[in-house]
Short mmCIF file of C-alpha atoms and ligand atoms in Angstrom, two decimals:
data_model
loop_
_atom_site.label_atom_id
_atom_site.label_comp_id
_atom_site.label_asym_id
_atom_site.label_seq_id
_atom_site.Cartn_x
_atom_site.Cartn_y
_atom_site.Cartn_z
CA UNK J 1458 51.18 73.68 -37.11
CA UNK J 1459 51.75 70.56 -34.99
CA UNK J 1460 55.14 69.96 -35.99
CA UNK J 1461 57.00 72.89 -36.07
CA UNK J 1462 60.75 73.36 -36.38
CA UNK J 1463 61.26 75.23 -32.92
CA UNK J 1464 58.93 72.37 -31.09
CA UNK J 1465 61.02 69.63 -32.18
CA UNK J 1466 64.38 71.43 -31.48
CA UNK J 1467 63.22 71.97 -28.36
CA UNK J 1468 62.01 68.48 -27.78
CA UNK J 1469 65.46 67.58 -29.10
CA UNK J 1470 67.15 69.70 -26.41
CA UNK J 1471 65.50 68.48 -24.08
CA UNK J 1472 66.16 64.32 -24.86
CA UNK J 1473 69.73 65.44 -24.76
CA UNK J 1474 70.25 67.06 -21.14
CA UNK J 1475 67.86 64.82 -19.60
CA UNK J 1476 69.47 61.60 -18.03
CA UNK J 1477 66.54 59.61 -16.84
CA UNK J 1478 63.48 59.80 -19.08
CA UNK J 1479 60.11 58.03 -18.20
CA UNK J 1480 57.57 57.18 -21.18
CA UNK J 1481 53.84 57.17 -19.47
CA UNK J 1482 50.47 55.82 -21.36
CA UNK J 1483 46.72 55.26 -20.53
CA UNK J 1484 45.35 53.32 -17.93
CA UNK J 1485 44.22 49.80 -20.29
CA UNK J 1486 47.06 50.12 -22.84
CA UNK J 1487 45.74 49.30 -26.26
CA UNK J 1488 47.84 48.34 -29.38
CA UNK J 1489 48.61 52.10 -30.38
CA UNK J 1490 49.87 52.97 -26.46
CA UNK J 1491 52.11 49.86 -26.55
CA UNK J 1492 53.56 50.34 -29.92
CA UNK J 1493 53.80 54.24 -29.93
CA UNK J 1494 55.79 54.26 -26.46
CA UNK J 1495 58.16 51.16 -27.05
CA UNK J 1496 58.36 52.54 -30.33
CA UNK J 1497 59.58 55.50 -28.77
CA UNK J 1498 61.79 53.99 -26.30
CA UNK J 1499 63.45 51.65 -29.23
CA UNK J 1500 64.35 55.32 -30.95
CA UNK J 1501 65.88 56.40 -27.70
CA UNK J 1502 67.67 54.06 -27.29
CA UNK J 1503 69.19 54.19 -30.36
CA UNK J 1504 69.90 57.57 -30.28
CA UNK J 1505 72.52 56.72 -27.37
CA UNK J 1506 69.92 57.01 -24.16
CA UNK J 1507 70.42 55.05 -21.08
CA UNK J 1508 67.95 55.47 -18.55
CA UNK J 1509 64.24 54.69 -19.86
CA UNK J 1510 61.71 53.49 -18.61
CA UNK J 1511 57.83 53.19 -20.00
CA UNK J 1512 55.03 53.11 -17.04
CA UNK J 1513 51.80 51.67 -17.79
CA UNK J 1514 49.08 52.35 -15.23
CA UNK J 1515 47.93 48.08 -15.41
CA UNK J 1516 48.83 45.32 -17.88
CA UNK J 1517 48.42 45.69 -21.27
CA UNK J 1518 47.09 42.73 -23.58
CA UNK J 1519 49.25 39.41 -24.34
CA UNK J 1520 49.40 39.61 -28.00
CA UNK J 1521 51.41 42.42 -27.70
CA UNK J 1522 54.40 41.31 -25.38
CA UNK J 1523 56.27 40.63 -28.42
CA UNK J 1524 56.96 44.60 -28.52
CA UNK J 1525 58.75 44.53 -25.28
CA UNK J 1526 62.32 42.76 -26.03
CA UNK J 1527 64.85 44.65 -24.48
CA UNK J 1528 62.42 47.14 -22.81
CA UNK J 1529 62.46 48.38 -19.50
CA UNK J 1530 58.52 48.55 -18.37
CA UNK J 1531 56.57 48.86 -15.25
CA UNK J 1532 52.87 47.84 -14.60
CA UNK J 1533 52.17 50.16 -11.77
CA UNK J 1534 49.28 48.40 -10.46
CA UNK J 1535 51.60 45.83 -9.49
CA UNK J 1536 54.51 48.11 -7.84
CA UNK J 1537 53.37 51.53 -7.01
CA UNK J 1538 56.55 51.59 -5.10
CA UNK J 1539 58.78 50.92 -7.93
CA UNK J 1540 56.90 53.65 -10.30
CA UNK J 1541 57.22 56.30 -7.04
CA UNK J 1542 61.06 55.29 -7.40
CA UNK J 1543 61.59 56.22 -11.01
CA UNK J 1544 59.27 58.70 -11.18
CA UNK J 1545 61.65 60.71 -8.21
CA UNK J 1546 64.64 60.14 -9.98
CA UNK J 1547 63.06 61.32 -13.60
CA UNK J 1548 64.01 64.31 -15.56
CA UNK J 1549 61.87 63.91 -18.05
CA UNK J 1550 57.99 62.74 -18.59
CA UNK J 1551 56.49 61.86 -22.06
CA UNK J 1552 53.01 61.36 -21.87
CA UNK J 1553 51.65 59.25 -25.29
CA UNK J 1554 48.37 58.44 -26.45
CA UNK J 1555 46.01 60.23 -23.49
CA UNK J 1556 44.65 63.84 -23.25
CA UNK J 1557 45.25 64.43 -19.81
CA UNK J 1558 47.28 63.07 -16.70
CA UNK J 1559 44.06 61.90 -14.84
CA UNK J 1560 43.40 58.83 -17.63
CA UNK J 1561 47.06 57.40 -16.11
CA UNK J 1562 45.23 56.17 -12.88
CA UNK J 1563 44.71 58.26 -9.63
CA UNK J 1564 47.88 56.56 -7.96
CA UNK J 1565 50.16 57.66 -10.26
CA UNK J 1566 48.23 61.24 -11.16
CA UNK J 1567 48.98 61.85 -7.39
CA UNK J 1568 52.52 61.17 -7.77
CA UNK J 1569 53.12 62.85 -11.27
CA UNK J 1570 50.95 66.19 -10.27
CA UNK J 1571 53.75 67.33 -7.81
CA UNK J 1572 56.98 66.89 -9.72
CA UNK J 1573 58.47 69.92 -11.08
CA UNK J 1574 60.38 68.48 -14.42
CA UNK J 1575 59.48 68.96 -18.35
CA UNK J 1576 56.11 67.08 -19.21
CA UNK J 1577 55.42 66.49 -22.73
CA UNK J 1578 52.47 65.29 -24.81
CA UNK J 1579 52.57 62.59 -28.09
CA UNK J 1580 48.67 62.27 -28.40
CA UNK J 1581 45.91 62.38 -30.99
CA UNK J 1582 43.00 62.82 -28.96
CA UNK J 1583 40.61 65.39 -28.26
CA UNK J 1584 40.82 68.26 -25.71
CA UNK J 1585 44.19 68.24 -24.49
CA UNK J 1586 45.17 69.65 -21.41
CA UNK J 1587 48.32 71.93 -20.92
CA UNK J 1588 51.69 70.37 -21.26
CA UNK J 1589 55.57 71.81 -21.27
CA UNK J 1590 55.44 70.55 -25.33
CA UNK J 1591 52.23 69.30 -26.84
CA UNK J 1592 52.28 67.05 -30.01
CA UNK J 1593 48.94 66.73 -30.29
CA UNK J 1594 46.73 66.24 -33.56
CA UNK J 1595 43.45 64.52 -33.53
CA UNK J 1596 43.63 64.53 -37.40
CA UNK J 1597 46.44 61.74 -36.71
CA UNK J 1598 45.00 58.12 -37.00
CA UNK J 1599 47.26 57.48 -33.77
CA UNK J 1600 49.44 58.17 -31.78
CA UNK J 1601 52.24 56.06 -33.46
CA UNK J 1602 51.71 57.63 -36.74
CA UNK J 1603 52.43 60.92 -35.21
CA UNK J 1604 55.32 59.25 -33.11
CA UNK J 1605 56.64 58.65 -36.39
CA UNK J 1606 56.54 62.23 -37.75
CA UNK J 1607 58.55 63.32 -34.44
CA UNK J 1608 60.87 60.41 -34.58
CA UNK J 1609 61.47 61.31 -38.29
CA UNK J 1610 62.63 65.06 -37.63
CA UNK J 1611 64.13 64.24 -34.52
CA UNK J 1612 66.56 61.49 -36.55
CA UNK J 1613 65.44 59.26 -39.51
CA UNK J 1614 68.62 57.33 -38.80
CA UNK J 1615 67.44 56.24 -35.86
CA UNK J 1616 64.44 54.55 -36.79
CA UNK J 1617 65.19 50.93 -37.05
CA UNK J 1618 63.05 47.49 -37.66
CA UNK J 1619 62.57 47.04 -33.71
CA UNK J 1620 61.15 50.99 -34.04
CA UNK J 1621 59.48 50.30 -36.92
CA UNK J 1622 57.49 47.01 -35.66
CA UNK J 1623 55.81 48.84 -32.47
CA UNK J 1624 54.87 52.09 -35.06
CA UNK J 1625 53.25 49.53 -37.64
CA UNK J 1626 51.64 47.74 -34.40
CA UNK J 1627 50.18 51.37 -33.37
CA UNK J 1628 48.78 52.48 -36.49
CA UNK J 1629 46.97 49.00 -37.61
CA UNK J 1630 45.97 48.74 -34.61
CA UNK J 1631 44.03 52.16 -34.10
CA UNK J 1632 42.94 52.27 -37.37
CA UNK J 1633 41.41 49.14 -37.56
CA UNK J 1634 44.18 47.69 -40.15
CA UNK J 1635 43.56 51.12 -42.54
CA UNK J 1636 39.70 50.28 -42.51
CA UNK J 1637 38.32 52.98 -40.23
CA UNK J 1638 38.04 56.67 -41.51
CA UNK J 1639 40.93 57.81 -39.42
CA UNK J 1640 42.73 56.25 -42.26
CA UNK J 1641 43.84 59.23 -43.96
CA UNK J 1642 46.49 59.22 -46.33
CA UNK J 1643 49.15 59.99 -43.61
CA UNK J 1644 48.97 56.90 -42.07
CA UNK J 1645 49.44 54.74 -45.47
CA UNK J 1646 52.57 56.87 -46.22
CA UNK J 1647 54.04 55.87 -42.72
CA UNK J 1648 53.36 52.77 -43.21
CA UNK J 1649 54.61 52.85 -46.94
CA UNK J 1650 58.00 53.97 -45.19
CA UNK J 1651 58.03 51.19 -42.56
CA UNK J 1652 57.36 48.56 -45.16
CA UNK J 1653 60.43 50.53 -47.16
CA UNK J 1654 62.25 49.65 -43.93
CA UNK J 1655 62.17 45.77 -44.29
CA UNK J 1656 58.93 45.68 -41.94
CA UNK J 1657 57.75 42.28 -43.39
CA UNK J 1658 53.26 42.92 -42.51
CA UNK J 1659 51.77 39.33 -42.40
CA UNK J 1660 53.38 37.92 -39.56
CA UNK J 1661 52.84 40.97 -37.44
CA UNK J 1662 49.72 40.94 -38.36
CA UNK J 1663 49.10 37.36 -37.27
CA UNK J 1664 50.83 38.31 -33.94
CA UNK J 1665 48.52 41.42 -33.09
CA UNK J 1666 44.92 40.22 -34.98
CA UNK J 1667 44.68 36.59 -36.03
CA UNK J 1668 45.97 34.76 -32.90
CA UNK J 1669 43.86 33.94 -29.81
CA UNK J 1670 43.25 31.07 -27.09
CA UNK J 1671 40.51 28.98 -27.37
CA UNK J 1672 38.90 30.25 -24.40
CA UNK J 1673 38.73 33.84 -25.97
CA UNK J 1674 37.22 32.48 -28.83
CA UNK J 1675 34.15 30.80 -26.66
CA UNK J 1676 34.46 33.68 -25.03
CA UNK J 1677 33.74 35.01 -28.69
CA UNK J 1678 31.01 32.88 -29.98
CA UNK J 1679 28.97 33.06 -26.65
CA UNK J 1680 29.14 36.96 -26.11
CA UNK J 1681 27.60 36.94 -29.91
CA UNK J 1682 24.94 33.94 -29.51
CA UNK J 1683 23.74 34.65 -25.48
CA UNK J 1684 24.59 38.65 -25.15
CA UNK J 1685 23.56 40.56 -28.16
CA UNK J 1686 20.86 42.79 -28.26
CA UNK J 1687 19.94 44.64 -30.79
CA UNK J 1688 17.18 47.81 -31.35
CA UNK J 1689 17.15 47.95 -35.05
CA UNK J 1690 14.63 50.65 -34.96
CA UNK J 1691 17.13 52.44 -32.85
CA UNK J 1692 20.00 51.55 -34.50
CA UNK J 1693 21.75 50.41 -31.81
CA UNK J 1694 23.40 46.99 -30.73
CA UNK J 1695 25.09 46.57 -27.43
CA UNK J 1696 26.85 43.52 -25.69
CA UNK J 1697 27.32 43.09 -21.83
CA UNK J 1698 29.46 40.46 -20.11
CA UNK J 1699 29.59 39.81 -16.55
CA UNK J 1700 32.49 39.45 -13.96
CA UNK J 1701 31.29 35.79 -13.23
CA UNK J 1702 30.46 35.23 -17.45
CA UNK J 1703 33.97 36.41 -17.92
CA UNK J 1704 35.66 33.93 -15.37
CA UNK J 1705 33.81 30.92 -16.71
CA UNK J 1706 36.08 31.95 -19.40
CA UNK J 1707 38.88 32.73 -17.80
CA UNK J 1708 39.63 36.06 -19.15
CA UNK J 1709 42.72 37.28 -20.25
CA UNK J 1710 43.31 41.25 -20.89
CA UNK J 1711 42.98 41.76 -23.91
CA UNK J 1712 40.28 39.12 -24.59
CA UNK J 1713 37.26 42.02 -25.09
CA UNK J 1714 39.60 43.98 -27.48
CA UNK J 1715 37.35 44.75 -30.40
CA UNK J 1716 34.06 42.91 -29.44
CA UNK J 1717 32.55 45.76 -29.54
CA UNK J 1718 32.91 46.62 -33.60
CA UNK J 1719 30.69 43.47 -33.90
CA UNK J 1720 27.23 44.76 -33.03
CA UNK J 1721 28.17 47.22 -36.21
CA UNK J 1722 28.33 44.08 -38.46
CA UNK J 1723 24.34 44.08 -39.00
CA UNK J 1724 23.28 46.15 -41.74
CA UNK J 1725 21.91 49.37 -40.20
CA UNK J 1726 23.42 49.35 -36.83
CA UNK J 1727 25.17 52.77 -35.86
CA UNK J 1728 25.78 52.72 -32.29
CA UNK J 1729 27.59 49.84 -30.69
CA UNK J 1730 28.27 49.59 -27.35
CA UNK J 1731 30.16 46.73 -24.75
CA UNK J 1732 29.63 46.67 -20.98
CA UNK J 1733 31.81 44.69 -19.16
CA UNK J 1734 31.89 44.05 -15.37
CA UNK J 1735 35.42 44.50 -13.66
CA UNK J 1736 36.86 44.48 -10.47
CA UNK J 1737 35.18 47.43 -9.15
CA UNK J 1738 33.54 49.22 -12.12
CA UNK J 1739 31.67 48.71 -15.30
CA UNK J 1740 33.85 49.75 -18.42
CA UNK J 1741 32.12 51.10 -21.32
CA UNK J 1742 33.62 51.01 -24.83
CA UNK J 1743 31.48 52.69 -27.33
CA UNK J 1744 31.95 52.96 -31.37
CA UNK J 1745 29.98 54.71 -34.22
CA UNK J 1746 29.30 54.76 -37.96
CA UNK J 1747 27.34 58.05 -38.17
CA UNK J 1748 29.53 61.48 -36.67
CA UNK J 1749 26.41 62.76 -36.17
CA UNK J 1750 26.38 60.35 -33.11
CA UNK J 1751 29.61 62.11 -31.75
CA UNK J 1752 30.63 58.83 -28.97
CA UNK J 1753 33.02 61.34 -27.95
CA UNK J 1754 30.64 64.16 -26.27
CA UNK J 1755 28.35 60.91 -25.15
CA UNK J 1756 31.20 59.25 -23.35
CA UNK J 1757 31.78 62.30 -21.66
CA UNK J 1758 28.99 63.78 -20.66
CA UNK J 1759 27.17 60.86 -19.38
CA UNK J 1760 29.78 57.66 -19.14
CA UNK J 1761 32.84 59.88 -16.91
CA UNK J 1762 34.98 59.10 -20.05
CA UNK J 1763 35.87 60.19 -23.81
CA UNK J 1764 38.07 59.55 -26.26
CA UNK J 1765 37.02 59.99 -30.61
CA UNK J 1766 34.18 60.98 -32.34
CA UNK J 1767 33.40 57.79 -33.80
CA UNK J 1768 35.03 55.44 -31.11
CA UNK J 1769 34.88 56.25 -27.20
CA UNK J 1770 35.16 54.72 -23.81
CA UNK J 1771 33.51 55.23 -20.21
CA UNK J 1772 33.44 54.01 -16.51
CA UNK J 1773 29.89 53.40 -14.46
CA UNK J 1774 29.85 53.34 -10.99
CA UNK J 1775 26.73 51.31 -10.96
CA UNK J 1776 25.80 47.83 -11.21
CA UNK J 1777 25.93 46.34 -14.70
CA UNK J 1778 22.28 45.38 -14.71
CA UNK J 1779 21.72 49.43 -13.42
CA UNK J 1780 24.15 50.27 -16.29
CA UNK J 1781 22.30 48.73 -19.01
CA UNK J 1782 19.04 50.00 -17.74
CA UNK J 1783 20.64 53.28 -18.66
CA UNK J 1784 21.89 52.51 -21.53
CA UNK J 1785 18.60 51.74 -23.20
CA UNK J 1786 16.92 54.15 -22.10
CA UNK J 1787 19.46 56.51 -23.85
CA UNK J 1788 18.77 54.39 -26.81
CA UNK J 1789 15.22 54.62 -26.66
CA UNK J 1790 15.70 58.55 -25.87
CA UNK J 1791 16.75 58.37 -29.64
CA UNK J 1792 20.54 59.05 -29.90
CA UNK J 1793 20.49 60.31 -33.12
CA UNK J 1794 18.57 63.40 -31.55
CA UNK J 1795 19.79 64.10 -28.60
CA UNK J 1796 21.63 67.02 -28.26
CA UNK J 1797 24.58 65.46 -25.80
P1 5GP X 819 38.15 51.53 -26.12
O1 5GP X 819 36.68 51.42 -26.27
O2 5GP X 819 38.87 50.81 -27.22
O3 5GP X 819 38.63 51.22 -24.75
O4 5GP X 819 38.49 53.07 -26.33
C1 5GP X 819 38.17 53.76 -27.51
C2 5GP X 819 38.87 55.11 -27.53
O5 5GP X 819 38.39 55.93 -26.47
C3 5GP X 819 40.39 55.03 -27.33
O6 5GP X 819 40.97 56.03 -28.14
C4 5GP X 819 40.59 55.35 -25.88
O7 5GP X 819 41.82 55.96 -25.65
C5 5GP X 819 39.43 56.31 -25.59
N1 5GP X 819 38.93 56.12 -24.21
C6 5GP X 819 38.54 54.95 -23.67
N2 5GP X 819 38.13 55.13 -22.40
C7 5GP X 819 38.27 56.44 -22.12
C8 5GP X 819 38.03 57.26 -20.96
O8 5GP X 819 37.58 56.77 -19.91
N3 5GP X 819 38.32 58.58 -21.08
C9 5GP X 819 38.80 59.14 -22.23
N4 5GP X 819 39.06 60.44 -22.26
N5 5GP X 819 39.05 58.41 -23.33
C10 5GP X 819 38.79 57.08 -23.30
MN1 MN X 820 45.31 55.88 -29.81
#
């Protein structure tokens, strides 16, 4: 039992004694870390809270600012001295939407390690490591549809439009907008109950999907008409983009989110995989179609990352043309057989 009655008292207790509360996510925030911690913050606030914060490890993407009215956030990458700050005066740590401390960013593992106050876990990922109280299911589509659960036993009062908007944002976003086969019938029942809520869907989903500057769709079209290559015998499709391809764009965060899930547009494709060059590394974002190709164990065994079965990220230390040598070669080593 994730949910039990004892856990959530005791997560209740705990929100109640506890004067300065810090909400922490992964280091790239997607859609389901924004809208499960500011939906988590919007509940705590309206439960009577005063002190919150939400840390992010670096900036999350522009289409999802419009979660952030009214909440009090930090990008640590651009004020380690500011997250050191709260993170002395906290009582209380929430950790949402990552396994394990270490996927914050070293900085701020090396700051969080030390502190001797509760640390608790919202997260539907794999392999979790120990935490004071763990909510974790990776049956859960994401981590805002299990933020909802919580929220819900905690106080369904509580739970408000603002609340509801960042849970919605969460769950469409991880699951694809209810396409992928996380998409079990949990998720449509939260969202049944947000939508019961007044949550009005087709202008939030404009905001988070359908919007997008005309340099991220060039961006777009050129990643898919210059950068695909595909091994059909293989199954596999992967994109890579530059540093220098993705300044003649100028590149916005966020711009890359879901590139990847187009290699898996051509009939037969199972493995999909985008390589992009940043600052100092080469991020990996990896998807599936087949869960016999378990991204998950790949990521992690050979890419210094995880995540899902079916959809999984990674970090190369390499250069990006070294990196996709790699790459194929694990294609051509036949996926589908290796025993990863
Ligand atoms: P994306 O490709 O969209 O960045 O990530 C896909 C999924 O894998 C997300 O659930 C994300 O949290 C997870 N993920 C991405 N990168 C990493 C990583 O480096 N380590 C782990 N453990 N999970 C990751
Ligand atoms: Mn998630």
């Amino acid at each position: 039992m994730i949910l039990t009655k004892e856990k959530i008292e005791q997560f209740s207790k705990m929100i109640e004694v506890s004067d300065n509360i810090v909400i922490l996510s992964h280091f790239n925030p997607d859609g389901d870390a924004v809208g499960s911690t500011t939906g988590l913050y919007k509940f705590l606030q309206n439960l009577g809270k005063k002190n919150l914060s939400i840390i992010y490890p670096n900036e999350y993407a522009q289409n999802l600012s419009f979660l952030f009215e009214g909440v009090n956030h930090l990008i640590a990458s651009n004020g380690l001295l500011t997250a050191k700050q709260l993170l002395k005066q906290a009582d209380l740590l929430i950790f949402m939407d990552l396994n394990r401390i270490s996927r914050t960013s070293e900085e701020l593992q090396c700051l969080i390690e030390p502190l001797d106050i509760p640390k608790i876990l919202i997260d539907h990922h794999i392999d979790p490591h120990q935490f004071d109280i763990s909510f974790s299911d990776s049956e859960a589509s994401s981590t805002a549809e299990l933020t909802y659960k919580i929220i819900k036993q905690l106080d369904s009062t509580k739970i408000d439009l603002n609340v509801a908007k960042s849970i919605y944002t969460g769950i469409c976003t991880d699951t694809g907008s209810f396409s992928y086969s996380c998409s079990r019938k949990d998720c449509f029942e939260v969202a049944a109950e947000l939508v019961d809520l007044g949550l009005e869907i087709a202008p939030l989903k404009r905001q988070v999907f359908d919007l997008s500057s005309e340099n991220r769709l060039k961006l777009l079209g050129y990643l898919l008409s210059e950068k695909l290559r595909v091994f059909s015998e293989y199954k596999a499709a992967y994109i890579s983009v530059s540093k220098q391809e993705l300044r003649q764009f100028n590149f916005q965060k966020g711009d890359l989110e879901g590139v990847v899930n187009y290699c898996l547009k051509i009939e037969g494709i199972e493995f999909a995989a985008l390589l992009s060059e940043r600052q100092d590394t080469i991020r990996l974002s990896f998807r599936s179609t087949n869960p016999s190709i378990d991204v998950n164990k790949f990521a992690n065994q050979y890419w210094n990352g995880g995540g899902h079965i079916l959809a999984a990220g990674g970090n190369s230390t390499l250069s990006l043309e070294e990196t996709e040598k790699i790459l194929e070669e694990q294609i051509h080593n036949n996926l589908h057989e290796s025993n990863y």
